[in-house]
Amino acid sequence: MTQQTWAMTPPAPADHVTAFRLLVFACAVGIVLIFSQAWVFPLLGDNEDAAADGLVRALFFPAYGMALFLAVLTPASAIWATLRQPFLILLMLIVAASIAWSVSPDQTIRRTVAIYATTLGGIVLGARYRWAELAEVLATAFATLAVIAFVTPIVMPSIGIMHELFPGAWRGVWPEKNILGGIMALGFALLAGTAMLNPHRARLWWSFAALCLLLVLLSTSKTSLVALVMGFGTLIFVALVRRSPAIGVATVWLAVLGIGMVASVALFASDILFHALGKDATLTGRTEVWTAAMRQIELRPWTGYGYAAVWDDEDRWAPLAKIVKEAHWRPHHSHNSWIEQWLGLGVFGLAAWGFYFLQTMLMAVVAAFRTPGAYLALPYLVIYALTSLTESVAVTYNDFRWVIFVALSIKLCWPDRDVRT
């Protein structure tokens, strides 16, 4: 008997809307919006002095409070859901332990608190909501960001459009165009998945997904466009897999074949791939940073230098100074999530992240055959995996991409249930 596919879940029964439920929903959306950092660049511009840094840190506190508020409402669900992700627990323990060997203990202590609060935001979202509800929380946040990112360049082009580098490219409310493109690619995947999970509001969410696509095009970020196409392709993959067992088997084989072909091009004809993406062989200097960071890792491979301790240590003998000297420019992170974990947390931190990532991806693939929640999880995780190769988006404090990754990882191992108050 074939599975129902295109209308994946029937419309949810109408719940009685109360002021308290609206407050809880607003807090959930608020967590994502605050951690999106969409307010930082319009507020401070390129200002990087100590006072501005302190102000930014303080403005994340409401998100910490909202996460704690939601955790207090359903503490048992948050605890039991977290226990189903042992590698996440291990990763957070290693983050805290790295204070002992950090080259900048005060920075690591402060940022350990921040990553714990950020991770808690993801945990409570995944533990509290059913798939369709979690989808609409994330979709509401991304729809809001898409509208703001579209309106800002029209109303305030000095903020929303780049003028020196890549003149004319839209950047919305973020410092540069690739950030806008990357975020809107993720937004497209989540909004499209929400449309599949909530067919009674599908037109609304597909409209916002189309706006995300438009913003990716206006950003002129080719890498983001490729990521968006991959996310959409993954959405189609989930739909076909869930259509019937026979179509599912054929789709899996075609997907494996397609991945193999792309991998072959990347390995044996990388110049074609770089030309298509408008990149050079160094990926805009990223490979130079990777090489320099790996040289520093060789000096402390087992422990690393402490969580988030490397990139603000201005001492002339610090790892950052050596990385800058070798790379010939000053990066603010390693531009690779895997190197970032090894550099900060050592071999064991890298292993904990690797197992956590692998477990989450495998659960998302299995979910494609079992639950419509895969419409939300798998496209996002595919784009996230691609992004993790060129950006430091894993175990990142005050970052909504990490919040969403944690929320999806928790939800994948925490079946739908009604835990609302």
Coordinates of C-alpha atoms in Angstrom, one line a residue:
M1 CA 0.0 0.0 0.0
T2 CA 1.4 3.3 -1.1
Q3 CA 2.1 6.1 1.4
Q4 CA 0.4 9.5 1.1
T5 CA 3.0 12.0 0.0
W6 CA 2.3 15.5 -1.2
A7 CA -0.1 16.4 1.7
M8 CA 2.1 14.9 4.3
T9 CA 0.1 15.7 7.4
P10 CA -3.5 16.5 7.8
P11 CA -4.3 20.0 9.1
A12 CA -3.7 20.1 12.8
P13 CA -6.8 20.4 14.9
A14 CA -7.5 23.9 16.0
D15 CA -6.2 24.6 19.4
H16 CA -7.6 27.1 21.7
V17 CA -5.4 30.2 21.4
T18 CA -4.6 31.8 24.7
A19 CA -2.5 34.8 25.6
F20 CA 0.0 32.5 27.4
R21 CA 0.4 30.3 24.3
L22 CA 1.0 33.3 22.2
L23 CA 3.6 34.4 24.7
V24 CA 5.3 31.0 24.5
F25 CA 5.3 31.1 20.7
A26 CA 6.7 34.6 20.7
C27 CA 9.5 33.5 23.0
A28 CA 10.3 30.6 20.7
V29 CA 10.4 32.8 17.7
G30 CA 12.3 35.4 19.6
I31 CA 15.1 33.0 20.4
V32 CA 15.7 32.4 16.7
L33 CA 15.5 36.1 15.8
I34 CA 17.9 37.2 18.5
F35 CA 20.4 34.6 17.7
S36 CA 20.1 35.4 14.0
Q37 CA 22.2 38.6 14.8
A38 CA 20.2 40.5 12.2
W39 CA 20.2 43.5 14.5
V40 CA 24.0 43.7 15.1
F41 CA 25.1 45.3 11.8
P42 CA 22.4 47.9 11.6
L43 CA 23.0 48.8 15.3
L44 CA 26.8 48.9 15.3
G45 CA 28.0 48.8 11.7
D46 CA 31.7 47.8 11.6
N47 CA 32.3 49.1 15.1
E48 CA 34.5 46.6 16.9
D49 CA 35.6 48.4 20.1
A50 CA 35.2 46.9 23.6
A51 CA 32.1 48.9 24.5
A52 CA 30.3 47.7 21.3
D53 CA 31.3 44.1 22.1
G54 CA 29.9 44.5 25.6
L55 CA 26.7 45.9 24.3
V56 CA 26.2 43.0 21.8
R57 CA 26.8 40.5 24.6
A58 CA 24.2 42.1 26.8
L59 CA 21.6 42.1 24.0
F60 CA 21.8 38.3 23.8
F61 CA 20.6 38.0 27.4
P62 CA 16.9 38.2 26.5
A63 CA 17.4 35.1 24.3
Y64 CA 19.1 33.3 27.2
G65 CA 16.1 34.2 29.4
M66 CA 13.6 33.0 26.9
A67 CA 15.4 29.7 26.5
L68 CA 15.4 29.3 30.3
F69 CA 11.7 30.2 30.5
L70 CA 10.7 27.5 28.0
A71 CA 12.9 25.0 29.8
V72 CA 11.2 25.8 33.1
L73 CA 7.8 25.2 31.5
T74 CA 8.7 21.6 30.5
P75 CA 11.8 20.6 32.4
A76 CA 11.3 16.8 32.2
S77 CA 10.9 16.9 28.4
A78 CA 14.1 19.0 28.0
I79 CA 16.1 16.7 30.3
W80 CA 14.9 13.4 28.8
A81 CA 15.3 14.6 25.2
T82 CA 18.8 15.8 25.9
L83 CA 19.7 12.4 27.4
R84 CA 18.9 10.8 24.0
Q85 CA 21.8 12.8 22.5
P86 CA 24.8 11.5 24.4
F87 CA 27.3 13.0 22.0
L88 CA 25.9 16.4 22.5
I89 CA 26.3 16.0 26.2
L90 CA 29.9 14.8 25.7
L91 CA 30.6 17.7 23.4
M92 CA 29.3 20.3 26.0
L93 CA 31.4 18.6 28.7
I94 CA 34.5 18.9 26.6
V95 CA 33.7 22.6 26.0
A96 CA 33.6 23.2 29.7
A97 CA 36.7 21.1 30.4
S98 CA 38.7 23.1 27.8
I99 CA 38.7 26.0 30.3
A100 CA 41.5 24.1 32.1
W101 CA 43.9 24.2 29.1
S102 CA 42.6 27.3 27.3
V103 CA 45.2 29.9 26.2
S104 CA 42.6 32.5 27.2
P105 CA 40.6 31.1 30.1
D106 CA 38.5 34.2 30.7
Q107 CA 37.3 34.2 27.1
T108 CA 36.6 30.4 27.3
I109 CA 34.6 30.7 30.5
R110 CA 32.4 33.5 29.2
R111 CA 31.8 31.8 25.9
T112 CA 31.2 28.5 27.5
V113 CA 28.2 30.1 29.3
A114 CA 27.1 31.6 25.9
I115 CA 27.3 28.2 24.1
Y116 CA 25.4 26.5 26.9
A117 CA 22.6 29.1 26.7
T118 CA 22.6 28.9 22.9
T119 CA 22.4 25.1 23.0
L120 CA 19.6 25.2 25.6
G121 CA 17.6 27.3 23.1
G122 CA 17.8 24.5 20.6
I123 CA 17.1 21.8 23.1
V124 CA 13.8 23.4 24.4
L125 CA 12.6 24.0 20.8
G126 CA 13.2 20.4 19.8
A127 CA 11.8 19.0 23.1
R128 CA 8.7 21.2 23.3
Y129 CA 7.2 21.2 19.8
R130 CA 5.8 18.7 17.5
W131 CA 7.2 18.6 14.0
A132 CA 4.5 20.8 12.4
E133 CA 4.7 23.3 15.2
L134 CA 8.5 23.5 15.3
A135 CA 8.3 24.1 11.5
E136 CA 6.0 27.1 12.0
V137 CA 8.2 28.5 14.7
L138 CA 11.2 28.5 12.5
A139 CA 9.2 29.5 9.4
T140 CA 7.8 32.6 11.3
A141 CA 11.3 33.6 12.3
F142 CA 12.7 33.2 8.7
A143 CA 9.7 34.9 7.1
T144 CA 10.3 37.9 9.4
L145 CA 14.0 37.9 8.5
A146 CA 13.2 37.7 4.8
V147 CA 10.9 40.6 4.9
I148 CA 13.4 42.7 6.9
A149 CA 16.2 41.8 4.5
F150 CA 14.0 42.7 1.5
V151 CA 12.8 46.0 2.9
T152 CA 16.1 47.3 4.3
P153 CA 18.0 47.7 0.9
I154 CA 15.0 49.5 -0.5
V155 CA 14.5 51.9 2.4
M156 CA 18.1 52.2 3.6
P157 CA 20.4 51.2 0.7
S158 CA 23.4 52.4 2.6
I159 CA 22.9 49.5 5.0
G160 CA 21.3 46.9 2.8
I161 CA 23.4 47.1 -0.4
M162 CA 27.2 46.7 -0.7
H163 CA 29.1 49.6 -2.2
E164 CA 32.8 48.9 -2.0
L165 CA 33.3 45.2 -2.4
F166 CA 30.7 43.6 -4.8
P167 CA 28.9 46.9 -5.4
G168 CA 25.2 46.5 -6.0
A169 CA 25.0 43.1 -4.3
W170 CA 22.3 42.9 -1.6
R171 CA 23.4 42.1 2.0
G172 CA 20.1 42.8 3.8
V173 CA 20.9 43.4 7.5
W174 CA 24.2 41.4 7.6
P175 CA 27.8 42.6 7.0
E176 CA 28.2 41.0 3.5
K177 CA 26.3 39.4 0.7
N178 CA 27.3 35.8 1.3
I179 CA 25.9 35.9 4.8
L180 CA 22.5 37.0 3.4
G181 CA 22.7 34.4 0.7
G182 CA 23.6 31.6 3.1
I183 CA 20.8 32.5 5.6
M184 CA 18.2 32.8 2.9
A185 CA 19.2 29.4 1.4
L186 CA 18.6 27.9 4.8
G187 CA 15.4 29.9 5.1
F188 CA 14.1 28.5 1.8
A189 CA 14.7 24.9 2.9
L190 CA 12.9 25.5 6.2
L191 CA 10.0 27.4 4.7
A192 CA 9.5 24.8 1.9
G193 CA 9.6 22.0 4.5
T194 CA 7.1 23.9 6.6
A195 CA 4.8 24.2 3.6
M196 CA 4.9 20.4 3.2
L197 CA 4.2 19.8 6.9
N198 CA 1.4 22.4 7.1
P199 CA -0.6 22.0 3.8
H200 CA -3.4 24.2 5.2
R201 CA -1.0 27.2 5.1
A202 CA 1.2 25.9 2.3
R203 CA 0.6 29.0 0.0
L204 CA 1.7 31.3 2.8
W205 CA 5.0 29.5 3.4
W206 CA 5.7 28.9 -0.3
S207 CA 5.4 32.6 -0.8
F208 CA 8.0 33.4 1.8
A209 CA 10.2 30.6 0.4
A210 CA 10.0 32.4 -3.0
L211 CA 11.1 35.6 -1.3
C212 CA 14.1 33.8 0.1
L213 CA 15.0 32.6 -3.4
L214 CA 14.7 36.1 -4.7
L215 CA 17.1 37.4 -1.9
V216 CA 19.6 34.7 -2.7
L217 CA 19.6 35.9 -6.3
L218 CA 19.9 39.5 -5.3
S219 CA 22.8 38.6 -3.1
T220 CA 24.7 37.3 -6.2
S221 CA 26.1 34.5 -4.0
K222 CA 26.6 31.5 -6.3
T223 CA 27.6 29.2 -3.4
S224 CA 24.3 30.1 -1.6
L225 CA 22.3 29.4 -4.8
V226 CA 24.0 26.0 -5.1
A227 CA 23.1 25.3 -1.5
L228 CA 19.5 26.3 -2.1
V229 CA 19.2 24.0 -5.1
M230 CA 20.7 21.2 -3.1
G231 CA 18.2 21.9 -0.3
F232 CA 15.3 21.9 -2.8
G233 CA 16.6 18.7 -4.4
T234 CA 16.7 17.1 -0.9
L235 CA 13.1 18.1 -0.4
I236 CA 12.1 16.4 -3.6
F237 CA 14.1 13.4 -2.5
V238 CA 12.1 13.1 0.7
A239 CA 8.8 13.5 -1.2
L240 CA 9.7 10.7 -3.7
V241 CA 11.0 8.4 -1.0
R242 CA 7.7 8.7 0.9
R243 CA 5.6 8.2 -2.3
S244 CA 6.0 4.4 -2.4
P245 CA 8.6 1.7 -1.6
A246 CA 9.5 1.1 -5.2
I247 CA 9.9 4.8 -6.1
G248 CA 11.9 5.2 -2.8
V249 CA 14.4 2.5 -3.8
A250 CA 14.9 4.0 -7.2
T251 CA 15.3 7.5 -5.7
V252 CA 17.9 6.4 -3.3
W253 CA 20.0 4.8 -6.1
L254 CA 19.7 7.9 -8.2
A255 CA 20.7 10.0 -5.3
V256 CA 23.8 7.9 -4.7
L257 CA 24.7 8.1 -8.3
G258 CA 24.2 11.9 -8.3
I259 CA 26.4 12.3 -5.2
G260 CA 29.1 10.1 -6.8
M261 CA 29.1 12.2 -10.0
V262 CA 29.4 15.5 -8.0
A263 CA 32.2 14.0 -5.9
S264 CA 34.0 12.9 -9.0
V265 CA 33.8 16.3 -10.5
A266 CA 35.1 17.9 -7.3
L267 CA 38.0 15.4 -7.1
F268 CA 39.1 15.2 -10.8
A269 CA 37.8 18.4 -12.4
S270 CA 37.8 20.8 -9.6
D271 CA 38.7 23.7 -11.9
I272 CA 35.3 23.4 -13.6
L273 CA 33.5 23.5 -10.2
F274 CA 35.5 26.5 -9.1
H275 CA 34.8 28.4 -12.3
A276 CA 31.1 27.6 -12.0
L277 CA 31.0 29.0 -8.5
G278 CA 33.2 32.0 -9.4
K279 CA 35.9 30.9 -6.9
D280 CA 39.6 30.4 -7.1
A281 CA 41.5 27.3 -6.0
T282 CA 42.0 28.8 -2.5
L283 CA 38.3 29.4 -2.0
T284 CA 38.9 33.1 -1.4
G285 CA 41.8 32.5 0.9
R286 CA 40.1 29.8 3.0
T287 CA 42.6 27.0 2.1
E288 CA 45.4 29.3 3.3
V289 CA 43.7 29.7 6.7
W290 CA 43.1 25.9 6.9
T291 CA 46.8 25.2 6.3
A292 CA 47.9 27.7 8.9
A293 CA 45.3 26.5 11.4
M294 CA 46.5 22.9 10.9
R295 CA 50.0 23.9 11.6
Q296 CA 48.9 25.2 15.0
I297 CA 46.8 22.1 15.6
E298 CA 50.0 20.0 15.1
L299 CA 51.5 21.7 18.2
R300 CA 48.5 20.8 20.4
P301 CA 46.5 18.0 18.7
W302 CA 45.1 16.4 21.8
T303 CA 43.7 19.3 23.7
G304 CA 43.5 22.2 21.3
Y305 CA 43.7 25.8 22.6
G306 CA 40.4 26.0 24.4
Y307 CA 36.9 26.7 23.3
A308 CA 36.6 30.0 21.3
A309 CA 40.0 31.1 22.6
V310 CA 42.1 31.5 19.5
W311 CA 40.5 34.2 17.4
D312 CA 40.6 37.1 19.9
D313 CA 44.0 36.5 21.4
E314 CA 46.1 39.4 20.1
D315 CA 49.4 38.4 21.7
R316 CA 52.2 38.4 19.2
W317 CA 53.2 34.8 20.1
A318 CA 49.6 33.5 20.1
P319 CA 48.3 31.0 17.5
L320 CA 46.3 33.8 15.8
A321 CA 49.4 35.8 15.1
K322 CA 51.0 32.8 13.4
I323 CA 47.8 32.0 11.4
V324 CA 47.6 35.7 10.2
K325 CA 51.3 35.7 9.2
E326 CA 50.9 32.5 7.2
A327 CA 47.5 33.2 5.7
H328 CA 48.3 36.9 4.9
W329 CA 44.9 38.1 6.2
R330 CA 43.1 38.2 9.5
P331 CA 40.3 35.6 9.7
H332 CA 37.7 35.7 12.6
H333 CA 37.3 31.9 12.5
S334 CA 38.8 29.0 10.7
H335 CA 36.1 28.9 7.9
N336 CA 35.7 25.2 8.5
S337 CA 33.6 23.7 11.3
W338 CA 35.7 20.6 11.6
I339 CA 39.1 22.4 11.8
E340 CA 37.5 24.8 14.3
Q341 CA 36.6 22.0 16.7
W342 CA 40.0 20.4 16.5
L343 CA 41.7 23.8 17.0
G344 CA 39.7 24.6 20.0
L345 CA 38.7 21.3 21.6
G346 CA 41.4 18.9 20.4
V347 CA 41.0 15.3 19.1
F348 CA 38.3 14.3 21.6
G349 CA 36.2 17.4 20.9
L350 CA 36.5 16.8 17.2
A351 CA 35.4 13.2 17.7
A352 CA 32.5 14.2 19.9
W353 CA 31.3 16.7 17.2
G354 CA 31.9 14.2 14.4
F355 CA 29.8 11.5 16.1
Y356 CA 27.1 13.9 17.0
F357 CA 26.9 15.2 13.4
L358 CA 27.0 11.7 12.0
Q359 CA 24.3 10.5 14.3
T360 CA 22.0 13.4 13.4
M361 CA 22.5 13.0 9.7
L362 CA 21.8 9.3 9.8
M363 CA 18.7 9.8 11.9
A364 CA 17.5 12.4 9.3
V365 CA 18.0 10.0 6.5
V366 CA 16.1 7.3 8.3
A367 CA 13.4 9.8 9.1
A368 CA 12.8 10.3 5.4
F369 CA 11.3 6.8 5.4
R370 CA 9.4 7.1 8.6
T371 CA 8.2 10.5 9.4
P372 CA 7.2 13.7 7.6
G373 CA 9.5 15.6 9.9
A374 CA 12.2 14.8 7.4
Y375 CA 10.8 17.5 5.2
L376 CA 12.0 20.0 7.7
A377 CA 15.2 18.2 9.0
L378 CA 16.9 16.7 6.0
P379 CA 17.1 19.7 3.6
Y380 CA 18.3 22.0 6.4
L381 CA 21.0 19.5 7.4
V382 CA 22.2 19.0 3.9
I383 CA 22.7 22.7 3.5
Y384 CA 24.2 22.9 7.0
A385 CA 26.7 20.1 6.1
L386 CA 27.8 21.9 3.0
T387 CA 28.2 25.2 4.9
S388 CA 30.2 23.5 7.6
L389 CA 33.0 22.8 5.0
T390 CA 33.6 26.5 4.4
E391 CA 32.3 28.3 7.5
S392 CA 32.5 27.7 11.3
V393 CA 28.8 27.1 12.0
A394 CA 29.1 24.2 14.5
V395 CA 29.2 24.6 18.3
T396 CA 29.0 28.4 17.7
Y397 CA 27.7 30.5 20.5
N398 CA 25.0 33.1 19.9
D399 CA 24.3 31.7 16.4
F400 CA 20.8 30.5 15.3
R401 CA 22.2 28.0 12.8
W402 CA 23.5 26.1 15.8
V403 CA 20.2 26.5 17.6
I404 CA 18.3 25.0 14.7
F405 CA 20.8 22.2 14.3
V406 CA 20.4 21.2 18.0
A407 CA 16.6 21.6 17.8
L408 CA 16.4 19.3 14.8
S409 CA 18.8 16.8 16.3
I410 CA 16.7 16.7 19.5
K411 CA 13.5 16.4 17.6
L412 CA 14.8 13.5 15.5
C413 CA 15.2 11.4 18.6
W414 CA 12.1 12.7 20.4
P415 CA 8.8 11.6 18.9
D416 CA 5.9 13.9 18.5
R417 CA 4.0 14.3 21.8
D418 CA 1.9 17.0 23.4
V419 CA 4.0 18.7 26.0
R420 CA 2.5 22.2 25.8
T421 CA 1.2 24.1 28.8

